[in-house]
Coordinates of C-alpha atoms in Angstrom, one line a residue:
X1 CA -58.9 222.8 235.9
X2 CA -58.3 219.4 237.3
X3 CA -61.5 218.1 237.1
X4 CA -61.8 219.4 233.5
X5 CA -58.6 216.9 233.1
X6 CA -60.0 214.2 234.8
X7 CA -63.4 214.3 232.5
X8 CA -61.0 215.1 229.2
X9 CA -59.1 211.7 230.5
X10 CA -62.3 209.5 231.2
X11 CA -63.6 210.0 228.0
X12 CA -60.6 209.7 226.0
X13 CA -60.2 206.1 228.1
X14 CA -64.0 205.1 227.1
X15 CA -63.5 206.4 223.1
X16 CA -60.3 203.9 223.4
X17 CA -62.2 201.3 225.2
X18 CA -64.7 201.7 222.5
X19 CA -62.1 201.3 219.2
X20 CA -60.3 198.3 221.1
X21 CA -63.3 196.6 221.2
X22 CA -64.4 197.1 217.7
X23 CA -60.5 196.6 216.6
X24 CA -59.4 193.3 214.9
X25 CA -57.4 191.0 216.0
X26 CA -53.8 192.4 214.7
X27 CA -52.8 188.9 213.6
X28 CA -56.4 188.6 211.6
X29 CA -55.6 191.6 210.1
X30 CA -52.4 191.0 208.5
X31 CA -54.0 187.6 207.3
X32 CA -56.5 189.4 205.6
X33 CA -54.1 191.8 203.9
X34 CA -51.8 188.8 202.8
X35 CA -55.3 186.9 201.4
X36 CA -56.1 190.2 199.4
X37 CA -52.4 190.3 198.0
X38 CA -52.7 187.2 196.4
X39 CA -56.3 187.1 195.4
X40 CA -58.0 189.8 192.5
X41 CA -61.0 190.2 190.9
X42 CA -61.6 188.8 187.3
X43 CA -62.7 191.1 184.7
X44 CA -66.5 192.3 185.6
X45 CA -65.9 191.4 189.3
X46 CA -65.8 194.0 192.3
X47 CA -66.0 191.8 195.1
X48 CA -62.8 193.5 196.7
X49 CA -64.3 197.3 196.2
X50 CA -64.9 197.2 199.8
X51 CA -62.0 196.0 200.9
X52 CA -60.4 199.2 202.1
X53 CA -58.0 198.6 205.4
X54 CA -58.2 201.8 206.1
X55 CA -61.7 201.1 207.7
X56 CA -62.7 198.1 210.1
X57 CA -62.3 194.5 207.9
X58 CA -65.4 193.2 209.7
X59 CA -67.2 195.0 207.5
X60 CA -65.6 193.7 204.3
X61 CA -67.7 191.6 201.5
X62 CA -67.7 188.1 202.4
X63 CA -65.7 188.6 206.3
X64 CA -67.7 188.1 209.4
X65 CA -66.6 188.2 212.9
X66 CA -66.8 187.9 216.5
X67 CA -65.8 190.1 218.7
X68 CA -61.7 190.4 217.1
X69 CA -61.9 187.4 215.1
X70 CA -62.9 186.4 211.8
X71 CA -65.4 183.3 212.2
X72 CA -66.3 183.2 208.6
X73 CA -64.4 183.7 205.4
X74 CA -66.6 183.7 201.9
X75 CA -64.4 184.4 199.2
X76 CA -66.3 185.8 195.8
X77 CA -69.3 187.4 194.7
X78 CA -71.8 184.2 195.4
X79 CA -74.2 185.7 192.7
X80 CA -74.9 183.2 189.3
X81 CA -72.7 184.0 187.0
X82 CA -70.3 186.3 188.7
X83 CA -66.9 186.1 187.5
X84 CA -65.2 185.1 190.4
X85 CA -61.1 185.7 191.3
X86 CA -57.8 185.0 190.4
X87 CA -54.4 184.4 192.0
X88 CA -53.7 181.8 194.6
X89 CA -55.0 180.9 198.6
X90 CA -52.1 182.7 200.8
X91 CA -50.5 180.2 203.4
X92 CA -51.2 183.2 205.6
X93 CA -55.3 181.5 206.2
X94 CA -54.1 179.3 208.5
X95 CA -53.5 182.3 210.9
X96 CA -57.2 182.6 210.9
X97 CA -57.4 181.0 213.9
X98 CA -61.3 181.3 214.9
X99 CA -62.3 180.6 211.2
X100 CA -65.2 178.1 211.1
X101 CA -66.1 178.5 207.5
X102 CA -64.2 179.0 204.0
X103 CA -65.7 179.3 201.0
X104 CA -64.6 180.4 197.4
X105 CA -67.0 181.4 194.5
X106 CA -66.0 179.6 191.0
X107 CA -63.3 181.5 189.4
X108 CA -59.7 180.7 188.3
X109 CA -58.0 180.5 192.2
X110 CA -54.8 178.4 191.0
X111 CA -52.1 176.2 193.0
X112 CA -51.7 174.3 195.8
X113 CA -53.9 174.2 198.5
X114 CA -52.0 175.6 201.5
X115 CA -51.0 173.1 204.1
X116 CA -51.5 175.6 206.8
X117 CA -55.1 175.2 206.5
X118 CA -55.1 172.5 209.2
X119 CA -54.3 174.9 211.5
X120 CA -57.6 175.7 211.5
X121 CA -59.0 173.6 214.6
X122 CA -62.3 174.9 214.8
X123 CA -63.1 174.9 210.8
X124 CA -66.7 172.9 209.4
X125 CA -67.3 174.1 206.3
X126 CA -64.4 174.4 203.8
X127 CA -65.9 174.7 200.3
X128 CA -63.1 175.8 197.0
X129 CA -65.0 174.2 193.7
X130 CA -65.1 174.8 190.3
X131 CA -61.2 176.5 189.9
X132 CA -57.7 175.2 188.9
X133 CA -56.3 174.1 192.7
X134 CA -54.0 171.7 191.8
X135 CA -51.6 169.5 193.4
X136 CA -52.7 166.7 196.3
X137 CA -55.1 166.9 198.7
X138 CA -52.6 167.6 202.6
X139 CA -53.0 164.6 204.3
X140 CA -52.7 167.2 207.3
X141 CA -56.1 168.2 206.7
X142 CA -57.1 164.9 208.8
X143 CA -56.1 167.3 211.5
X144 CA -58.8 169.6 211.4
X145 CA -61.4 167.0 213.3
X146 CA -64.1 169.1 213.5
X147 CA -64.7 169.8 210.2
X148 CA -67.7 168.1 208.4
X149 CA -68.3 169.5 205.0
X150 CA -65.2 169.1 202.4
X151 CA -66.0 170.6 198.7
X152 CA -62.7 170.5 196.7
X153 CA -65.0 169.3 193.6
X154 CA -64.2 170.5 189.7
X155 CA -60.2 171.1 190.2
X156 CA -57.3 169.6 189.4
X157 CA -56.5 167.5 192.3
X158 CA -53.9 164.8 191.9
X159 CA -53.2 162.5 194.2
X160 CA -54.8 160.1 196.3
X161 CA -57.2 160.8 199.4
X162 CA -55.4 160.2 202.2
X163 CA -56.7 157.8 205.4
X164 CA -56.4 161.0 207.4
X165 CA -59.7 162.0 205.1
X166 CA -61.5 159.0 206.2
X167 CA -60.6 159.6 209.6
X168 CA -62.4 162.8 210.1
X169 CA -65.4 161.9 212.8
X170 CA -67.7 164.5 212.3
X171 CA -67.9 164.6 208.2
X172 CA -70.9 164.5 206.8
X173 CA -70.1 165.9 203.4
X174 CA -67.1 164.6 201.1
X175 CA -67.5 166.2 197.4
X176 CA -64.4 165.6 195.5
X177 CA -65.6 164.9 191.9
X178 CA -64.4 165.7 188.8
X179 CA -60.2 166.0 189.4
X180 CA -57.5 163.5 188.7
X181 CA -57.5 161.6 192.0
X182 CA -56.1 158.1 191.8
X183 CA -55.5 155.4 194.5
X184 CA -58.1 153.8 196.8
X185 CA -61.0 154.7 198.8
X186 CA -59.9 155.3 201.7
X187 CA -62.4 153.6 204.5
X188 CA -64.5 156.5 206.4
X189 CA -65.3 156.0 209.6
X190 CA -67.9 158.8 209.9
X191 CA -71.3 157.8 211.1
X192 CA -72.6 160.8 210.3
X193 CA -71.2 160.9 206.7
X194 CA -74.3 161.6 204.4
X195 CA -72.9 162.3 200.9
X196 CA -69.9 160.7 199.2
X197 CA -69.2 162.3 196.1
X198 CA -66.2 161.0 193.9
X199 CA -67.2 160.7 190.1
X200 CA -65.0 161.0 187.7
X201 CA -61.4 160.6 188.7
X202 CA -59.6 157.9 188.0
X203 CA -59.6 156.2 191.1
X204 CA -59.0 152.0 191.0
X205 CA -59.5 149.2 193.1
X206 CA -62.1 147.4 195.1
X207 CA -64.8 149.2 197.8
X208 CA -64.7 147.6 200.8
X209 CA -67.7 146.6 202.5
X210 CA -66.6 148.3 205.7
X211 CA -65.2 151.4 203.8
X212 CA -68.2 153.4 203.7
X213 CA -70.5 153.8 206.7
X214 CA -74.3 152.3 206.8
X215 CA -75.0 156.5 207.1
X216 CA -74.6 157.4 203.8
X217 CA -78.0 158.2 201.7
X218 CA -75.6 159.5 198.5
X219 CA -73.5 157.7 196.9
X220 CA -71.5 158.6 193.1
X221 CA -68.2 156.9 191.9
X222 CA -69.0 157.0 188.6
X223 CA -66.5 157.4 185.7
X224 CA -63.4 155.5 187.5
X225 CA -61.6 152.8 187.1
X226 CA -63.0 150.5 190.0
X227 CA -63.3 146.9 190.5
X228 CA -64.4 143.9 192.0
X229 CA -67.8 142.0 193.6
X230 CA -70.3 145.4 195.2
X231 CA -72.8 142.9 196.9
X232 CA -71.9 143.0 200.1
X233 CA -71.2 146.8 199.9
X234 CA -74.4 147.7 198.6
X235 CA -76.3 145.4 201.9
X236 CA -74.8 147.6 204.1
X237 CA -75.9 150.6 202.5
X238 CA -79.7 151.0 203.6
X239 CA -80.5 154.4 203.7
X240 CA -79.6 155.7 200.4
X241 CA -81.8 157.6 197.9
X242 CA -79.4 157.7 195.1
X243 CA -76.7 155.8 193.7
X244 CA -74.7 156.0 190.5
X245 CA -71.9 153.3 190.3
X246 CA -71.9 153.8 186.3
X247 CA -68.5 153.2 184.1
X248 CA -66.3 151.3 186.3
X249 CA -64.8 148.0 186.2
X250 CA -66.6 146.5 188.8
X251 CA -68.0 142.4 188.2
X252 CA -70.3 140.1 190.6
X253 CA -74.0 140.2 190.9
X254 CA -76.1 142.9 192.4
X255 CA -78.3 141.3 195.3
X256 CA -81.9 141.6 195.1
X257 CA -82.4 143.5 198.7
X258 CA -80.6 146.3 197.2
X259 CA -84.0 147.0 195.0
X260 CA -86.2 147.3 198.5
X261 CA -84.0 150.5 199.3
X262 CA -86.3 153.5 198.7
X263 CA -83.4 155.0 196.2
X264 CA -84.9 158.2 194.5
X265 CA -81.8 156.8 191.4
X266 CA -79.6 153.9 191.1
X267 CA -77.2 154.2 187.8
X268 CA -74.9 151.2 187.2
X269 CA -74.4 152.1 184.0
X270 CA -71.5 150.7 181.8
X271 CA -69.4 148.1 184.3
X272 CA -68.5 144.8 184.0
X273 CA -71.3 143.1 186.3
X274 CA -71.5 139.2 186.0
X275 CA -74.9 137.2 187.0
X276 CA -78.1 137.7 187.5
X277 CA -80.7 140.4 189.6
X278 CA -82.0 138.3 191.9
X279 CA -85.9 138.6 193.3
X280 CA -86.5 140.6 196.5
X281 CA -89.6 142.6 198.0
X282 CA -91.3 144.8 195.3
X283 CA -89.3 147.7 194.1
X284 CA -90.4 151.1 195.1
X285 CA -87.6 152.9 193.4
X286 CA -89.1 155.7 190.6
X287 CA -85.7 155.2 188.6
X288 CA -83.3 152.0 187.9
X289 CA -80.4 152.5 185.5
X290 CA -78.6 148.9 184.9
X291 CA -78.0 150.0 181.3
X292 CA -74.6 149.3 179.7
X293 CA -73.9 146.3 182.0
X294 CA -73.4 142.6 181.8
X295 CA -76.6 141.5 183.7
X296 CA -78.0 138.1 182.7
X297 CA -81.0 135.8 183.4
X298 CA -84.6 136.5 183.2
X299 CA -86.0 139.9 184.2
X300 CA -87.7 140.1 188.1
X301 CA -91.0 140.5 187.6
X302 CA -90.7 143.0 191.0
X303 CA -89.2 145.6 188.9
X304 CA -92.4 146.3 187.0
X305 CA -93.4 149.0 189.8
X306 CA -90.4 151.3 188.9
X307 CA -91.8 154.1 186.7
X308 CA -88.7 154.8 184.7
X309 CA -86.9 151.5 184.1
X310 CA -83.3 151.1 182.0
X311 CA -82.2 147.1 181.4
X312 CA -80.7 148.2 177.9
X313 CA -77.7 146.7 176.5
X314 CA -77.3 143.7 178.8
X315 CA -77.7 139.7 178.5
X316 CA -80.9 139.3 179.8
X317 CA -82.9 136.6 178.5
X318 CA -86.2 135.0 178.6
X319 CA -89.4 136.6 178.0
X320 CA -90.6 139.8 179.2
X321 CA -93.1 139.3 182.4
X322 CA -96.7 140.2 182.4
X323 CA -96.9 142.7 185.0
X324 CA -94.4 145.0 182.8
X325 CA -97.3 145.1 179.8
X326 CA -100.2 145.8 182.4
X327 CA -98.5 148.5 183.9
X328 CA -97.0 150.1 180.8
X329 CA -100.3 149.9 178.9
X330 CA -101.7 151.8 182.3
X331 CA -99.0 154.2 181.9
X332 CA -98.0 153.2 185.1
X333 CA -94.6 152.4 183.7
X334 CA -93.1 156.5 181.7
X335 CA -90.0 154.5 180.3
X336 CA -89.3 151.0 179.5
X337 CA -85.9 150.8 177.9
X338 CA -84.9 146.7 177.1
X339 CA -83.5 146.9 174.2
X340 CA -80.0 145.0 172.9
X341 CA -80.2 142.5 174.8
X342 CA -81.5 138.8 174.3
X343 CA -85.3 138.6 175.4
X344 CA -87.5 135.9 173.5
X345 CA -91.2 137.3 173.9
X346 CA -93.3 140.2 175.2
X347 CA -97.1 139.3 175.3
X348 CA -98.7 142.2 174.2
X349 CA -101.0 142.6 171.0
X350 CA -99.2 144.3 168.3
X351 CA -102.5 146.8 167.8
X352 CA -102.0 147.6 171.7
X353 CA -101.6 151.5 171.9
X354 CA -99.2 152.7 174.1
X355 CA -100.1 156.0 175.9
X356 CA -98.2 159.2 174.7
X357 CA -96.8 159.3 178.6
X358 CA -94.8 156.1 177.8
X359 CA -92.0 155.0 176.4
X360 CA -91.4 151.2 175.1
X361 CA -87.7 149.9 173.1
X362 CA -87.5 146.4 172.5
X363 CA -85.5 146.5 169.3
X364 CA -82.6 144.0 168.6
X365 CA -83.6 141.2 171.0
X366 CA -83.9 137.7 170.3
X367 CA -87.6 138.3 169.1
X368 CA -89.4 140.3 166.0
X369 CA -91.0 143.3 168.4
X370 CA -94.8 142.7 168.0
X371 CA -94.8 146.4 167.4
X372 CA -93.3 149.5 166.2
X373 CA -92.5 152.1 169.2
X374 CA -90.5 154.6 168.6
X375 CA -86.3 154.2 170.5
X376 CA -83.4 156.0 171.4
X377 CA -81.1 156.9 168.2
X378 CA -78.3 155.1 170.2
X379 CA -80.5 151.8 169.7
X380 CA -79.7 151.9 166.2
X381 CA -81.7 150.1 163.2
X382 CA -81.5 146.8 163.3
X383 CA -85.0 145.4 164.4
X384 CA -84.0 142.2 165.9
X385 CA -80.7 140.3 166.9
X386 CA -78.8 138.1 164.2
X387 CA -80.2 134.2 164.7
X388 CA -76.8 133.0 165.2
X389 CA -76.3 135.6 168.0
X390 CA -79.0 133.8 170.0
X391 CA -78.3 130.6 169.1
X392 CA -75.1 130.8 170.5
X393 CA -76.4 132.2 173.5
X394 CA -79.0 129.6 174.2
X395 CA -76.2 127.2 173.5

């Protein structure tokens, strides 16, 4: 009878062995309850069908654990298209205290972000676009050192970004576009910091030419409110591939080693720039957008390698170089966009034919186009600029 005991008793002791290890972490657990409280699928959604506490959370959509810990919270049917969730993020994710990764599909998640979510030491990836979070960014989350990809992008952010941002030594990926941040950059002391995206906000001031580390290979702050001189910022920044500046307030000439970067796109579209490109080592950029800008001077022959080229609606002046007809009539050049500004000549025969690949606007310059080509409706009808217009800017 005893030893019937004893066998009843060992494998009660391994079934409980075996639950305990498979059990969460009681303080996970109510975490996850509180995050399902608050959170609830839109309309077409059934990301939280599985979500029965009844049964081990580790198996839940989107929760993933080791050992008695969640490691890795994904919020949302990741699908295209899915409708994502409502509610609001529950303070109670800062309990999380393994969590390395937090994600949240597109959907309508509204409020603040919590604050406790610097509690999260061990966090990398935190990633909550394209919803209605509003309120600032915590300056707390300068606490969470390791983390090195920040997505808070398509919100309604207010605020400024906080130093502690810029402090964060391992972040490699700030996208915080489209919100209603104001303030300064902060200056980011990252050396691994890859990607900086912060377009259209309505951020002000002047960059700093030690703000943003020599690390970064993207750079957008398009559509703010920035100003002052880029020259020195743009020196520093060798190993970018694309740039977009575009519709800011910024003045002061772009220097000419900025053109020997291999950038993949460079948009300064729409600012305020004063002065002249100056000459550097041939270009080997496929596409430069100075459009919309105040650029003056005569146009670098070096440019003429760049296979989709925008100098529309500038001051330049002077005649068009050679090189830009050889390699456009080679349909080496796809797009040649010059027009509206104040360029006196192009040397090319007015039966030359340019090849269908091509594109070629030189309407309302300082010259009668030596033939017809097809523009942009934005270019508008007028052929050539009004005499006075360039005599005054001769003058």
């Amino acid at each position: 009878m005893r030893f019937s005991q004893l066998i009843w008793c060992l494998m009660l002791l391994l079934q409980l062995s075996f639950f305990a290890d498979a059990m969460l972490d009681p303080v996970d657990f109510l975490s996850l309850q509180a995050i399902r409280k608050s959170l609830h699928d839109l309309p077409g959604s059934n990301f939280f069908h599985s979500w029965d506490f009844t049964s081990d959370p580790c198996g839940f959509a989107g929760v993933y654990c080791d050992g008695d810990k969640v490691i890795s919270l994904n919020l949302g049917d990741p699908r295209a298209g899915s409708p994502g969730l409502s509610g609001r993020i529950n303070p109670a994710i800062g309990k999380l205290s393994a969590l390395t990764e937090l994600s949240i599909v597109p959907g309508r998640i509204m409020g603040a972000l919590p604050a406790t979510i610097s509690q999260l030491k061990d966090l990398r990836f935190l990633a909550i676009s394209r919803n209605y979070i509003s309120g600032e960014i915590p300056a707390s989350l300068g606490e969470v050192r390791r983390l090195r990809t920040l997505d808070l992008s398509y919100n309604q952010l207010t605020g400024t970004i906080s130093p502690s941002i810029g402090s964060l030594p391992e972040l490699s990926n700030l996208i915080l576009c489209h919100n209603h941040l104001t303030g300064s950059i902060p200056p980011f002391l990252s050396q691994s910091l890859t990607r900086i995206d912060l377009k259209r906000n309505s951020l002000t001031g002047s960059i700093s030419p030690a703000s943003l580390p020599s690390s970064l290979k993207y750079l957008s702050l398009a559509w703010n409110q920035l100003t002052g001189p880029v020259d020195r910022v743009l020196i520093r920044l060798n190993q970018l591939n694309y740039l977009d500046l575009s519709l800011n307030r910024l003045t002061g000439t772009i220097p000419g080693r900025v053109f020997a970067f291999p950038i993949t796109n460079l948009q300064l579209q729409r600012n305020f720039f004063y002065g002249s490109i100056q000459p550097a080592n041939q270009v080997t950029i496929p596409t430069v957008d100075l459009s919309y800008n105040r650029f003056s001077g005569g146009i670098s022959p070096l440019l003429s390698s760049v296979e989709n080229l925008y100098l529309n609606s500038n001051r330049f002046t002077g005649e068009v170089p050679a090189s830009f007809v050889d390699r456009l009539l080679s349909a080496s050049i796809q797009t040649l966009y010059l027009q509206h500004n104040f360029l006196t000549g192009i040397q090319i025969s007015p039966t030359a034919e340019i090849p269908v690949s091509s594109s070629l606007c030189l309407q309302y310059n300082c010259m009668v186009p030596p033939l017809q080509t097809p523009c942009p409706l934005k270019a508008g009808p007028q052929k050539t600029r009004p005499t006075t217009q360039c005599n005054e800017w001769r003058g």
